[in-house]
Short mmCIF file of C-alpha atoms in Angstrom, two decimals:
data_model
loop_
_atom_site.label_atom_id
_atom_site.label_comp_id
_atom_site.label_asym_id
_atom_site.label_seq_id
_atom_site.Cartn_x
_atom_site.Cartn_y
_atom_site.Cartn_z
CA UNK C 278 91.56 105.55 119.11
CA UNK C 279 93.06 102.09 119.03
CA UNK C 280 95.91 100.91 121.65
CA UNK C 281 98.64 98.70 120.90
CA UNK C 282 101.42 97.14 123.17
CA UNK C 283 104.63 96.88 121.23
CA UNK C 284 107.62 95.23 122.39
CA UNK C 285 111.10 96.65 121.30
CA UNK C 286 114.32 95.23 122.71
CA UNK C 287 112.76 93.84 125.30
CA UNK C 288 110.71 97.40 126.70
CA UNK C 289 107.14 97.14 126.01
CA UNK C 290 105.31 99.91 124.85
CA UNK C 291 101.64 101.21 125.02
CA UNK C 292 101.04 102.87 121.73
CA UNK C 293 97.63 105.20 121.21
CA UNK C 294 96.45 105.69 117.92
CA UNK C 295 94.00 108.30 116.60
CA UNK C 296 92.45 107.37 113.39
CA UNK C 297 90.90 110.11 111.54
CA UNK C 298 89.75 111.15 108.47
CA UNK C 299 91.20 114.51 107.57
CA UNK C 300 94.21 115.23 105.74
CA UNK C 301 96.31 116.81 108.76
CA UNK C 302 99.70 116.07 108.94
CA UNK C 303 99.37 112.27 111.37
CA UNK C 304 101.55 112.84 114.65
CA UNK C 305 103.53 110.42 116.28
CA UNK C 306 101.77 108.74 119.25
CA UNK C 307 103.04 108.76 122.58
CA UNK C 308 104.04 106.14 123.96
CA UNK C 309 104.60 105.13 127.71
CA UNK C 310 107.01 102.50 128.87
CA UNK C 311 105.47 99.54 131.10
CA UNK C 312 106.77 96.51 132.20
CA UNK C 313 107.71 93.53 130.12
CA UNK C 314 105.44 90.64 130.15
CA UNK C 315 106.96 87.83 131.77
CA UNK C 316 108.25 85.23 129.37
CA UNK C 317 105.42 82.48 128.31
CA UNK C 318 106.78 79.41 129.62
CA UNK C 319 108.41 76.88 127.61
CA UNK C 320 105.93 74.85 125.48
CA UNK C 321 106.09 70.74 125.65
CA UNK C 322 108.78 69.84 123.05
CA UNK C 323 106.69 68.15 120.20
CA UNK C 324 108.10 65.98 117.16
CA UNK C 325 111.01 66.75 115.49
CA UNK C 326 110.47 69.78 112.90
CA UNK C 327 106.61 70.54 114.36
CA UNK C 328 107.67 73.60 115.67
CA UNK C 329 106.83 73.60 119.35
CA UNK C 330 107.04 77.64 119.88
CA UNK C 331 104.89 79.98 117.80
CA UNK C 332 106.31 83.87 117.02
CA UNK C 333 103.43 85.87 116.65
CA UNK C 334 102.79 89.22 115.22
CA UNK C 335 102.36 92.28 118.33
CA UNK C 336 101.29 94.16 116.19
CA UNK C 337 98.95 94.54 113.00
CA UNK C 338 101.56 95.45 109.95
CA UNK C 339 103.54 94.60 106.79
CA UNK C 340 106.28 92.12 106.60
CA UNK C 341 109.79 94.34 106.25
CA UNK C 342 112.45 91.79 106.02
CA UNK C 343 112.98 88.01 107.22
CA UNK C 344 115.89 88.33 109.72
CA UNK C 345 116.82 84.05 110.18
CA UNK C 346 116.22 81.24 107.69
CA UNK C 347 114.67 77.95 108.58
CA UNK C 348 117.18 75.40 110.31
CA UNK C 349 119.33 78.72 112.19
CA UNK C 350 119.77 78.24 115.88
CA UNK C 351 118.50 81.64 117.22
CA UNK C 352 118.95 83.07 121.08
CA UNK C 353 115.99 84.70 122.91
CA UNK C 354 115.66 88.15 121.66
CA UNK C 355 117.44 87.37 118.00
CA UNK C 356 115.64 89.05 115.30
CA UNK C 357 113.56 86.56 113.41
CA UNK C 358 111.66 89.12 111.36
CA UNK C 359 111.33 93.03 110.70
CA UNK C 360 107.43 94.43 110.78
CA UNK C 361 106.68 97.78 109.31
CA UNK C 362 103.65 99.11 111.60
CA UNK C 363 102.73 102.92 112.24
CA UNK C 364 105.72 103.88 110.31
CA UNK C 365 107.90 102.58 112.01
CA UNK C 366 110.37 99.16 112.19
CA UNK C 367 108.96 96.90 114.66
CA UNK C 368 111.45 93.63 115.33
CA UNK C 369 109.90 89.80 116.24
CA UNK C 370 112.21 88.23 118.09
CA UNK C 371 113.29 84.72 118.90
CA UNK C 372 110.81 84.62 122.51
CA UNK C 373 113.46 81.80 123.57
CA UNK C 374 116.67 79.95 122.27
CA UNK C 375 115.66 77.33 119.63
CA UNK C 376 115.81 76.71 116.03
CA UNK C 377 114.03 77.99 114.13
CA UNK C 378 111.37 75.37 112.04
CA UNK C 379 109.25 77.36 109.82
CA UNK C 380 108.71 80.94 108.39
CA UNK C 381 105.16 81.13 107.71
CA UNK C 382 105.17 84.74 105.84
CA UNK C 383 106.90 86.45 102.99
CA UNK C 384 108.50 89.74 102.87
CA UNK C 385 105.38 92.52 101.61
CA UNK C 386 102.89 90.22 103.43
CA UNK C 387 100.27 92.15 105.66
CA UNK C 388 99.69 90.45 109.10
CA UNK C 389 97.62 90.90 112.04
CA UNK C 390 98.25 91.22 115.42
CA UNK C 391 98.24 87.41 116.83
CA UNK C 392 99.45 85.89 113.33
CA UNK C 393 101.85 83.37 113.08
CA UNK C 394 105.07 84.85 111.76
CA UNK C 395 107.34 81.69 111.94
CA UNK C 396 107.63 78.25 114.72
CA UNK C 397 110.63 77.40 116.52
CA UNK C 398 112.00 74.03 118.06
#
């Protein structure tokens, strides 16, 4: 079994997963609400265009759909981009509001939990 916190509008989730091998039906996983993480605070601004905020992946996955383009001002909790993990559509959001500076994946791409998705100023 593999846990996974997921974080959807704002709620985060722990997610159990059984992995098997069998050819059974799979069955959604249970999840229980916990308490959001606090908000990371706000990195050190760096040079213009650097990207001074990283959006990471939550959760291992497959790139759905690219929500914002490089150069849109975003709020905290816009959708920046759409992950497809355990069948279902998990959104990245904006952790803060910035622009955003880079989008470091393309749609189809798989990612891991912890990989850069896209930076924000």
């Amino acid at each position: 079994m593999k846990t996974y916190t997921i974080t959807v509008n704002g709620t985060a989730y722990d997610v159990t997963v059984e992995e098997g091998t069998g050819s059974a039906a799979p069955t959604a996983p249970k999840a229980a609400p916990k308490a959001a993480p606090k908000a990371a605070p706000k990195a050190a601004p760096k040079a213009a265009g650097a990207g001074s905020v990283k959006v990471e992946a939550s959760v291992p996955g497959k790139v759905l759909k690219i929500e914002a383009s490089v150069g849109q001002s975003v709020k905290a909790g816009d959708n920046i981009i759409i992950l497809e993990a355990m069948k279902m559509e998990i959104p990245v959001v904006a952790p803060q509001d910035g622009t955003v500076a880079s989008i470091d994946v393309a749609v189809g791409a798989a990612v891991e939990n912890g990989d850069v998705l896209a930076t924000m100023n």
